[in-house]
Amino acid sequence: MTIGLDDVVAAETSLSHVDGEAGRLIIAGHDLEELAGHVDFEDVTAMLWDGLVANAATGPQALLGEARQRAYARLAPLAPQLAGLTPVEGMRLLLASLPDAEEDHAALAVGAAGVAAAMAVRGAKGLAPVAPDPSAGHAADILRMMRDAPVSEGEAKALDTYLVTVIDHGLNASTFTARVVASTQAGLLSAVVAGLCALKGPLHGGAPGPVLDMLDAIGSIGNAEAWLDDAMARGERLMGFGHRIYRVRDPRADVLKTAVGKLKGQDNRIAFAEAVEATALTVLERRKPGRRLDINVEFYTAILLDALGVPREGFTPLFAAGRTAGWAAHAIEQAGTSRIIRPQSRYVGAWPAQAA
Ligand code: ACO
């Protein structure tokens, strides 16, 4: 029996495949590197949804644009309730307000996730929501709604690359959670909300904010070794490193590093990040010899989203905005199997005779 389900195959999927030894991610039959930065988020969503969502391939830009508008009409009245919540908590509140039984529920979920991410970041600062522009690209519109200011083509491209990079990733903790909920036939929006709840933790999608905290605390390259070594001596985990499946470099890291490199004025930032990364790998190998810990997606996520001016509390909501397309696809795929996911536990408590 495996505690943590490390080697358990809990589902069959046509959506994505993670090869942890080769450092390869396949999404809807394509290597990540073929898609991220080359195919728009809407089109990758349509590829992922092909055969699962009706009309997914017909005008995915219009489909998601309309969905953002539909979502905004439902979510905007809830803006006053975002005060006092972190952005990811605000996003959870907003998505939880949506009905399960709704036409085009997959598109609504993705449209709503984009609107909710932007709204929740603004709401946490007491700022009013900004309405979507259905004619804009999904990534460009999310960033514009979040900052209420124009977005350059390069910035839109960088965020689009990010959303594609995180769109799906095998049976990670949040996708598994979404599939468990979908397996009870609870509905697609419920599965998406459950996915978000699982994503939120710092061992999963909550890591990129702490990555930036770590980089800030290190401050300069000269401090990196001592800072990282001290953190590990205290038993802390280095955020942005390690992965349950990858035993080599997470392929998403380089895709995101390339995307940051295309943004203006990021050369010094990338040089700093590369130096910290190299030092962290040395420290990890020294402190955890043979564990094969390498960089994961969250390290360059933090650098990319920071370069786009996204506040660090907004990193996880944006991750969720991209991953919702994957959660929705997995929820539909799972619901189609009509077999509930129900593993077993090993009882280690007292037996009645002993407890008496
Ligand atoms: N820093 C320091 N030590 C680590 C790290 C890390 N980042 N990651 C793993 N380890 C240690 C573990 O404590 C364990 O030590 P032990 O054998 O002495 O007990 C050993 O390395 C092996 O751990 P694994 O079994 O490989 O890790 P696991 O699969 O349990 O955890 C996880 C994976 C949660 C991602 C972990 O690497 C981690 O906490 N990383 C930091 C947080 C992070 O970056 N999360 C984002 C992951 S990507 C994503 O979810 C989108």
Short mmCIF file of C-alpha atoms and ligand atoms in Angstrom, two decimals:
data_model
loop_
_atom_site.label_atom_id
_atom_site.label_comp_id
_atom_site.label_asym_id
_atom_site.label_seq_id
_atom_site.Cartn_x
_atom_site.Cartn_y
_atom_site.Cartn_z
CA MET A 1 0.00 0.00 0.00
CA THR A 2 1.34 3.45 -0.92
CA ILE A 3 0.66 6.33 1.48
CA GLY A 4 0.41 9.46 -0.69
CA LEU A 5 -0.64 7.36 -3.74
CA ASP A 6 2.81 7.81 -5.34
CA ASP A 7 2.62 4.92 -7.78
CA VAL A 8 -1.13 4.48 -8.01
CA VAL A 9 -2.84 4.92 -11.38
CA ALA A 10 -6.24 6.41 -10.45
CA ALA A 11 -7.53 7.42 -13.89
CA GLU A 12 -7.06 7.02 -17.62
CA THR A 13 -6.83 10.28 -19.51
CA SER A 14 -6.32 11.53 -23.06
CA LEU A 15 -5.57 15.04 -21.81
CA SER A 16 -1.94 15.19 -20.72
CA HIS A 17 1.04 13.06 -19.79
CA VAL A 18 3.98 13.84 -17.52
CA ASP A 19 7.19 11.86 -18.05
CA GLY A 20 9.13 12.56 -14.88
CA GLU A 21 12.32 10.80 -15.97
CA ALA A 22 12.54 12.42 -19.41
CA GLY A 23 11.32 15.83 -18.22
CA ARG A 24 8.58 15.81 -20.84
CA LEU A 25 5.03 17.17 -20.75
CA ILE A 26 2.55 16.18 -23.45
CA ILE A 27 -0.72 18.13 -23.69
CA ALA A 28 -3.48 16.88 -26.02
CA GLY A 29 -0.92 14.98 -28.06
CA HIS A 30 1.63 17.80 -28.34
CA ASP A 31 4.85 18.52 -26.52
CA LEU A 32 4.51 21.58 -24.30
CA GLU A 33 7.28 23.32 -26.27
CA GLU A 34 5.18 23.10 -29.46
CA LEU A 35 2.28 24.88 -27.78
CA ALA A 36 3.46 27.43 -25.21
CA GLY A 37 4.37 30.69 -26.92
CA HIS A 38 3.13 29.38 -30.30
CA VAL A 39 -0.56 28.54 -29.89
CA ASP A 40 -3.01 30.82 -28.05
CA PHE A 41 -4.54 29.71 -24.76
CA GLU A 42 -8.00 29.60 -26.36
CA ASP A 43 -6.82 27.25 -29.11
CA VAL A 44 -4.99 24.96 -26.68
CA THR A 45 -8.16 24.90 -24.59
CA ALA A 46 -10.10 23.84 -27.69
CA MET A 47 -7.56 21.08 -28.36
CA LEU A 48 -7.91 19.85 -24.78
CA TRP A 49 -11.71 19.96 -24.95
CA ASP A 50 -11.99 18.31 -28.35
CA GLY A 51 -14.54 15.51 -28.06
CA LEU A 52 -15.53 16.54 -24.52
CA VAL A 53 -17.10 19.99 -24.91
CA ALA A 54 -19.61 20.73 -27.67
CA ASN A 55 -18.44 23.42 -30.14
CA ALA A 56 -15.10 23.78 -28.35
CA ALA A 57 -13.20 24.01 -31.62
CA THR A 58 -15.56 26.53 -33.24
CA GLY A 59 -14.34 30.01 -32.39
CA PRO A 60 -12.78 29.39 -28.97
CA GLN A 61 -11.85 33.11 -28.73
CA ALA A 62 -15.51 34.11 -29.05
CA LEU A 63 -16.58 31.27 -26.75
CA LEU A 64 -14.32 32.42 -23.91
CA GLY A 65 -14.98 36.13 -24.59
CA GLU A 66 -18.71 35.56 -24.24
CA ALA A 67 -18.08 33.41 -21.16
CA ARG A 68 -16.10 36.20 -19.49
CA GLN A 69 -18.99 38.57 -20.11
CA ARG A 70 -21.55 36.09 -18.80
CA ALA A 71 -19.40 35.44 -15.74
CA TYR A 72 -18.87 39.13 -15.06
CA ALA A 73 -22.63 39.76 -14.99
CA ARG A 74 -22.93 37.15 -12.24
CA LEU A 75 -19.74 37.95 -10.30
CA ALA A 76 -19.53 41.76 -10.29
CA PRO A 77 -22.33 42.20 -7.70
CA LEU A 78 -20.25 40.11 -5.27
CA ALA A 79 -17.30 42.54 -5.35
CA PRO A 80 -18.07 44.08 -1.91
CA GLN A 81 -17.69 40.62 -0.36
CA LEU A 82 -14.04 40.40 -1.39
CA ALA A 83 -12.85 42.81 1.29
CA GLY A 84 -10.71 41.10 3.90
CA LEU A 85 -10.05 38.03 1.75
CA THR A 86 -6.78 37.15 0.07
CA PRO A 87 -7.12 37.00 -3.73
CA VAL A 88 -7.20 33.21 -3.80
CA GLU A 89 -9.87 33.16 -1.10
CA GLY A 90 -11.79 35.80 -3.04
CA MET A 91 -11.53 33.70 -6.18
CA ARG A 92 -12.84 30.71 -4.26
CA LEU A 93 -15.83 32.75 -3.09
CA LEU A 94 -16.59 33.98 -6.61
CA LEU A 95 -16.35 30.60 -8.32
CA ALA A 96 -18.38 28.95 -5.56
CA SER A 97 -21.25 31.32 -6.35
CA LEU A 98 -21.77 29.83 -9.81
CA PRO A 99 -24.36 27.14 -10.54
CA ASP A 100 -23.36 23.63 -11.61
CA ALA A 101 -26.24 23.28 -14.04
CA GLU A 102 -25.55 25.90 -16.69
CA GLU A 103 -25.24 25.77 -20.44
CA ASP A 104 -21.64 25.80 -21.72
CA HIS A 105 -20.49 25.17 -18.17
CA ALA A 106 -16.88 24.44 -19.16
CA ALA A 107 -16.57 27.76 -20.99
CA LEU A 108 -18.33 29.53 -18.13
CA ALA A 109 -15.84 28.04 -15.67
CA VAL A 110 -12.81 29.23 -17.65
CA GLY A 111 -14.31 32.65 -18.38
CA ALA A 112 -15.26 33.01 -14.73
CA ALA A 113 -11.83 31.92 -13.53
CA GLY A 114 -10.20 34.70 -15.59
CA VAL A 115 -12.69 37.32 -14.41
CA ALA A 116 -12.52 36.08 -10.81
CA ALA A 117 -8.70 36.12 -10.72
CA ALA A 118 -8.64 39.76 -11.84
CA MET A 119 -11.56 40.76 -9.61
CA ALA A 120 -10.17 39.04 -6.54
CA VAL A 121 -6.76 40.74 -6.87
CA ARG A 122 -8.49 44.12 -7.15
CA GLY A 123 -11.05 43.32 -4.46
CA ALA A 124 -8.34 42.47 -1.92
CA LYS A 125 -7.07 46.04 -2.38
CA GLY A 126 -10.58 47.50 -2.15
CA LEU A 127 -10.67 48.29 -5.88
CA ALA A 128 -13.81 47.96 -8.01
CA PRO A 129 -13.91 45.28 -10.71
CA VAL A 130 -13.21 46.08 -14.36
CA ALA A 131 -15.55 44.68 -17.03
CA PRO A 132 -14.20 42.24 -19.63
CA ASP A 133 -13.73 43.00 -23.30
CA PRO A 134 -15.08 39.95 -25.14
CA SER A 135 -13.16 40.84 -28.29
CA ALA A 136 -9.76 40.69 -26.53
CA GLY A 137 -7.58 37.62 -26.10
CA HIS A 138 -8.19 35.78 -22.83
CA ALA A 139 -4.73 36.49 -21.36
CA ALA A 140 -4.67 40.13 -22.45
CA ASP A 141 -8.14 40.70 -21.03
CA ILE A 142 -7.33 39.13 -17.66
CA LEU A 143 -4.24 41.33 -17.26
CA ARG A 144 -6.13 44.45 -18.34
CA MET A 145 -9.02 43.70 -15.96
CA MET A 146 -6.53 43.12 -13.15
CA ARG A 147 -4.59 46.34 -13.58
CA ASP A 148 -7.24 48.56 -15.24
CA ALA A 149 -4.58 49.81 -17.65
CA PRO A 150 -3.54 48.87 -21.19
CA VAL A 151 -1.50 45.75 -21.80
CA SER A 152 1.25 45.59 -24.42
CA GLU A 153 1.36 42.84 -27.02
CA GLY A 154 4.50 41.43 -25.41
CA GLU A 155 2.89 41.32 -21.97
CA ALA A 156 -0.22 39.63 -23.34
CA LYS A 157 1.96 37.07 -25.09
CA ALA A 158 3.92 36.37 -21.91
CA LEU A 159 0.77 35.76 -19.87
CA ASP A 160 -0.73 33.67 -22.66
CA THR A 161 2.44 31.52 -22.66
CA TYR A 162 2.06 31.12 -18.90
CA LEU A 163 -1.61 30.10 -19.08
CA VAL A 164 -0.81 27.48 -21.73
CA THR A 165 2.17 26.21 -19.72
CA VAL A 166 -0.01 25.47 -16.69
CA ILE A 167 -3.18 24.40 -18.52
CA ASP A 168 -2.88 20.73 -17.62
CA HIS A 169 -0.40 18.44 -15.92
CA GLY A 170 -1.52 14.85 -15.43
CA LEU A 171 -3.05 13.80 -12.15
CA ASN A 172 -1.57 16.50 -9.92
CA ALA A 173 -3.19 17.09 -6.51
CA SER A 174 -5.73 19.66 -7.70
CA THR A 175 -6.72 17.73 -10.83
CA PHE A 176 -7.09 14.55 -8.81
CA THR A 177 -9.29 16.48 -6.37
CA ALA A 178 -11.40 17.82 -9.23
CA ARG A 179 -11.78 14.29 -10.62
CA VAL A 180 -12.80 12.88 -7.23
CA VAL A 181 -15.56 15.49 -6.99
CA ALA A 182 -16.60 14.95 -10.61
CA SER A 183 -16.72 11.20 -9.99
CA THR A 184 -19.59 11.73 -7.54
CA GLN A 185 -21.48 13.53 -10.37
CA ALA A 186 -21.48 16.71 -8.23
CA GLY A 187 -21.08 18.92 -11.29
CA LEU A 188 -18.36 20.78 -13.16
CA LEU A 189 -18.25 24.03 -11.20
CA SER A 190 -18.07 22.07 -7.95
CA ALA A 191 -15.14 20.10 -9.35
CA VAL A 192 -13.38 23.34 -10.37
CA VAL A 193 -13.89 24.92 -6.94
CA ALA A 194 -12.49 21.77 -5.32
CA GLY A 195 -9.50 21.94 -7.65
CA LEU A 196 -8.85 25.52 -6.61
CA CYS A 197 -9.00 24.57 -2.92
CA ALA A 198 -6.33 21.92 -3.47
CA LEU A 199 -4.19 24.20 -5.64
CA LYS A 200 -4.06 26.91 -3.00
CA GLY A 201 -1.57 25.17 -0.70
CA PRO A 202 2.12 26.11 -0.71
CA LEU A 203 3.18 22.57 -1.62
CA HIS A 204 1.21 22.89 -4.88
CA GLY A 205 0.04 26.10 -6.61
CA GLY A 206 0.62 28.35 -3.62
CA ALA A 207 4.39 28.16 -4.10
CA PRO A 208 5.19 31.05 -6.51
CA GLY A 209 4.39 33.83 -4.01
CA PRO A 210 6.78 32.26 -1.48
CA VAL A 211 9.38 31.89 -4.28
CA LEU A 212 9.36 35.65 -4.66
CA ASP A 213 9.56 36.09 -0.87
CA MET A 214 12.62 33.84 -0.95
CA LEU A 215 14.28 35.79 -3.77
CA ASP A 216 13.59 39.06 -1.94
CA ALA A 217 15.01 37.68 1.29
CA ILE A 218 18.17 36.46 -0.50
CA GLY A 219 18.54 39.93 -1.99
CA SER A 220 21.87 39.50 -3.78
CA ILE A 221 23.79 36.64 -5.35
CA GLY A 222 26.47 36.79 -2.67
CA ASN A 223 23.89 35.92 0.02
CA ALA A 224 22.33 33.00 -1.84
CA GLU A 225 24.41 30.09 -0.55
CA ALA A 226 24.27 31.09 3.13
CA TRP A 227 20.55 31.93 2.98
CA LEU A 228 19.54 28.72 1.22
CA ASP A 229 21.75 26.57 3.42
CA ASP A 230 20.33 28.16 6.58
CA ALA A 231 16.78 27.59 5.34
CA MET A 232 17.50 23.91 4.78
CA ALA A 233 19.27 23.64 8.13
CA ARG A 234 16.03 24.89 9.72
CA GLY A 235 14.19 22.07 7.90
CA GLU A 236 12.45 24.40 5.46
CA ARG A 237 11.71 23.48 1.87
CA LEU A 238 13.11 25.60 -0.91
CA MET A 239 10.10 26.93 -2.78
CA GLY A 240 10.13 26.29 -6.52
CA PHE A 241 12.21 23.11 -6.17
CA GLY A 242 11.25 19.43 -6.00
CA HIS A 243 8.37 17.57 -7.55
CA ARG A 244 6.55 14.32 -6.94
CA ILE A 245 6.91 13.18 -10.56
CA TYR A 246 9.85 15.05 -12.12
CA ARG A 247 13.23 13.64 -11.20
CA VAL A 248 14.85 15.99 -13.69
CA ARG A 249 14.25 19.62 -14.59
CA ASP A 250 10.55 20.50 -14.98
CA PRO A 251 10.19 21.33 -18.71
CA ARG A 252 7.84 24.19 -17.85
CA ALA A 253 10.68 26.08 -16.17
CA ASP A 254 12.59 26.71 -19.40
CA VAL A 255 9.47 27.60 -21.36
CA LEU A 256 8.69 30.26 -18.77
CA LYS A 257 12.30 31.47 -18.55
CA THR A 258 12.27 31.99 -22.33
CA ALA A 259 9.00 33.94 -22.02
CA VAL A 260 10.50 36.22 -19.36
CA GLY A 261 13.51 36.80 -21.61
CA LYS A 262 11.22 38.23 -24.28
CA LEU A 263 9.98 40.93 -21.91
CA LYS A 264 11.92 44.17 -21.88
CA GLY A 265 14.43 44.95 -19.12
CA GLN A 266 14.52 41.52 -17.46
CA ASP A 267 18.18 40.59 -18.12
CA ASN A 268 19.45 41.36 -14.61
CA ARG A 269 16.46 39.64 -13.05
CA ILE A 270 17.05 36.48 -15.09
CA ALA A 271 20.77 36.51 -14.25
CA PHE A 272 19.91 36.73 -10.53
CA ALA A 273 17.31 33.96 -10.81
CA GLU A 274 19.75 31.70 -12.66
CA ALA A 275 22.42 32.24 -10.01
CA VAL A 276 19.98 31.47 -7.17
CA GLU A 277 18.75 28.41 -9.04
CA ALA A 278 22.29 27.06 -9.53
CA THR A 279 23.14 27.66 -5.88
CA ALA A 280 19.91 26.04 -4.70
CA LEU A 281 20.64 22.92 -6.76
CA THR A 282 24.09 22.67 -5.15
CA VAL A 283 22.66 23.13 -1.65
CA LEU A 284 19.85 20.61 -2.29
CA GLU A 285 22.31 17.98 -3.53
CA ARG A 286 24.56 18.58 -0.51
CA ARG A 287 21.72 18.48 2.04
CA LYS A 288 19.56 15.81 0.33
CA PRO A 289 22.10 13.71 -1.59
CA GLY A 290 20.63 11.41 -4.21
CA ARG A 291 17.05 12.75 -3.89
CA ARG A 292 17.19 14.20 -7.42
CA LEU A 293 15.50 17.51 -6.56
CA ASP A 294 15.39 20.00 -9.41
CA ILE A 295 13.60 23.20 -10.33
CA ASN A 296 9.82 23.12 -10.82
CA VAL A 297 7.32 25.35 -12.65
CA GLU A 298 6.86 27.77 -9.77
CA PHE A 299 10.34 29.30 -9.78
CA TYR A 300 10.11 31.04 -13.16
CA THR A 301 6.36 31.55 -12.71
CA ALA A 302 7.27 33.93 -9.91
CA ILE A 303 9.79 35.77 -12.08
CA LEU A 304 7.38 36.00 -15.03
CA LEU A 305 4.31 37.18 -13.13
CA ASP A 306 6.37 39.63 -11.10
CA ALA A 307 7.74 41.07 -14.35
CA LEU A 308 4.15 41.56 -15.51
CA GLY A 309 3.42 43.61 -12.41
CA VAL A 310 1.10 41.01 -10.88
CA PRO A 311 1.16 41.26 -7.07
CA ARG A 312 2.45 38.04 -5.51
CA GLU A 313 -0.93 37.25 -3.92
CA GLY A 314 -2.27 37.12 -7.47
CA PHE A 315 0.07 34.36 -8.65
CA THR A 316 -2.06 31.43 -7.48
CA PRO A 317 -5.31 32.91 -8.89
CA LEU A 318 -3.60 33.23 -12.28
CA PHE A 319 -2.33 29.67 -12.04
CA ALA A 320 -5.94 28.62 -11.36
CA ALA A 321 -7.19 30.70 -14.29
CA GLY A 322 -5.01 28.63 -16.62
CA ARG A 323 -5.56 25.28 -14.91
CA THR A 324 -9.37 25.64 -14.90
CA ALA A 325 -9.41 24.59 -18.56
CA GLY A 326 -7.66 21.37 -17.52
CA TRP A 327 -9.84 20.81 -14.45
CA ALA A 328 -12.98 21.23 -16.57
CA ALA A 329 -11.73 18.73 -19.14
CA HIS A 330 -10.78 16.21 -16.45
CA ALA A 331 -14.13 16.67 -14.71
CA ILE A 332 -16.01 15.89 -17.94
CA GLU A 333 -13.71 12.98 -18.78
CA GLN A 334 -14.13 11.56 -15.27
CA ALA A 335 -17.90 12.07 -15.09
CA GLY A 336 -18.11 10.10 -18.34
CA THR A 337 -16.70 6.99 -16.64
CA SER A 338 -19.56 6.89 -14.08
CA ARG A 339 -17.25 5.15 -11.59
CA ILE A 340 -16.81 6.86 -8.24
CA ILE A 341 -13.20 7.30 -7.02
CA ARG A 342 -13.15 5.67 -3.62
CA PRO A 343 -9.79 4.40 -2.31
CA GLN A 344 -9.27 2.75 1.05
CA SER A 345 -7.47 3.72 4.21
CA ARG A 346 -5.45 1.55 6.56
CA TYR A 347 -6.91 1.72 10.06
CA VAL A 348 -4.22 2.36 12.68
CA GLY A 349 -6.55 3.39 15.54
CA ALA A 350 -7.62 1.40 18.56
CA TRP A 351 -9.96 -1.57 18.18
CA PRO A 352 -13.05 -1.50 20.46
CA ALA A 353 -11.70 -4.05 22.92
CA GLN A 354 -8.44 -2.09 23.34
CA ALA A 355 -10.18 1.30 23.63
CA ALA A 356 -12.43 0.17 26.51
N1 ACO B 1 13.37 21.78 -0.47
C1 ACO B 1 14.01 21.00 0.43
N2 ACO B 1 13.80 19.69 0.54
C2 ACO B 1 12.91 19.12 -0.28
C3 ACO B 1 12.21 19.87 -1.24
C4 ACO B 1 12.47 21.26 -1.32
N3 ACO B 1 11.84 22.03 -2.19
N4 ACO B 1 11.38 19.05 -1.92
C5 ACO B 1 11.54 17.83 -1.41
N5 ACO B 1 12.46 17.87 -0.41
C6 ACO B 1 12.94 16.76 0.37
C7 ACO B 1 11.84 16.09 1.15
O1 ACO B 1 11.69 16.69 2.43
C8 ACO B 1 12.33 14.67 1.23
O2 ACO B 1 13.33 14.62 2.22
P1 ACO B 1 13.56 13.27 3.09
O3 ACO B 1 13.68 12.15 2.10
O4 ACO B 1 14.81 13.55 3.85
O5 ACO B 1 12.34 13.14 3.94
C9 ACO B 1 13.04 14.46 -0.09
O6 ACO B 1 13.42 15.77 -0.52
C10 ACO B 1 12.27 13.82 -1.18
O7 ACO B 1 11.01 14.40 -1.33
P2 ACO B 1 10.04 13.93 -2.50
O8 ACO B 1 9.43 12.62 -2.11
O9 ACO B 1 10.76 14.00 -3.79
O10 ACO B 1 9.01 15.10 -2.49
P3 ACO B 1 7.44 15.00 -2.43
O11 ACO B 1 6.97 14.29 -3.63
O12 ACO B 1 6.98 14.49 -1.12
O13 ACO B 1 7.04 16.54 -2.48
C11 ACO B 1 6.81 18.69 -3.30
C12 ACO B 1 6.96 17.22 -3.69
C13 ACO B 1 5.62 18.85 -2.37
C14 ACO B 1 6.57 19.50 -4.57
C15 ACO B 1 8.11 19.14 -2.60
O14 ACO B 1 9.20 18.98 -3.48
C16 ACO B 1 8.04 20.58 -2.09
O15 ACO B 1 7.52 20.81 -1.00
N6 ACO B 1 8.58 21.57 -2.86
C17 ACO B 1 8.55 22.96 -2.45
C18 ACO B 1 7.18 23.58 -2.73
C19 ACO B 1 6.96 23.77 -4.21
O16 ACO B 1 7.81 24.25 -4.94
N7 ACO B 1 5.74 23.38 -4.64
C20 ACO B 1 5.32 23.52 -6.04
C21 ACO B 1 5.38 22.19 -6.73
S1 ACO B 1 4.96 22.32 -8.43
C22 ACO B 1 3.29 22.33 -8.43
O17 ACO B 1 2.63 21.75 -7.63
C23 ACO B 1 2.62 23.15 -9.44
#
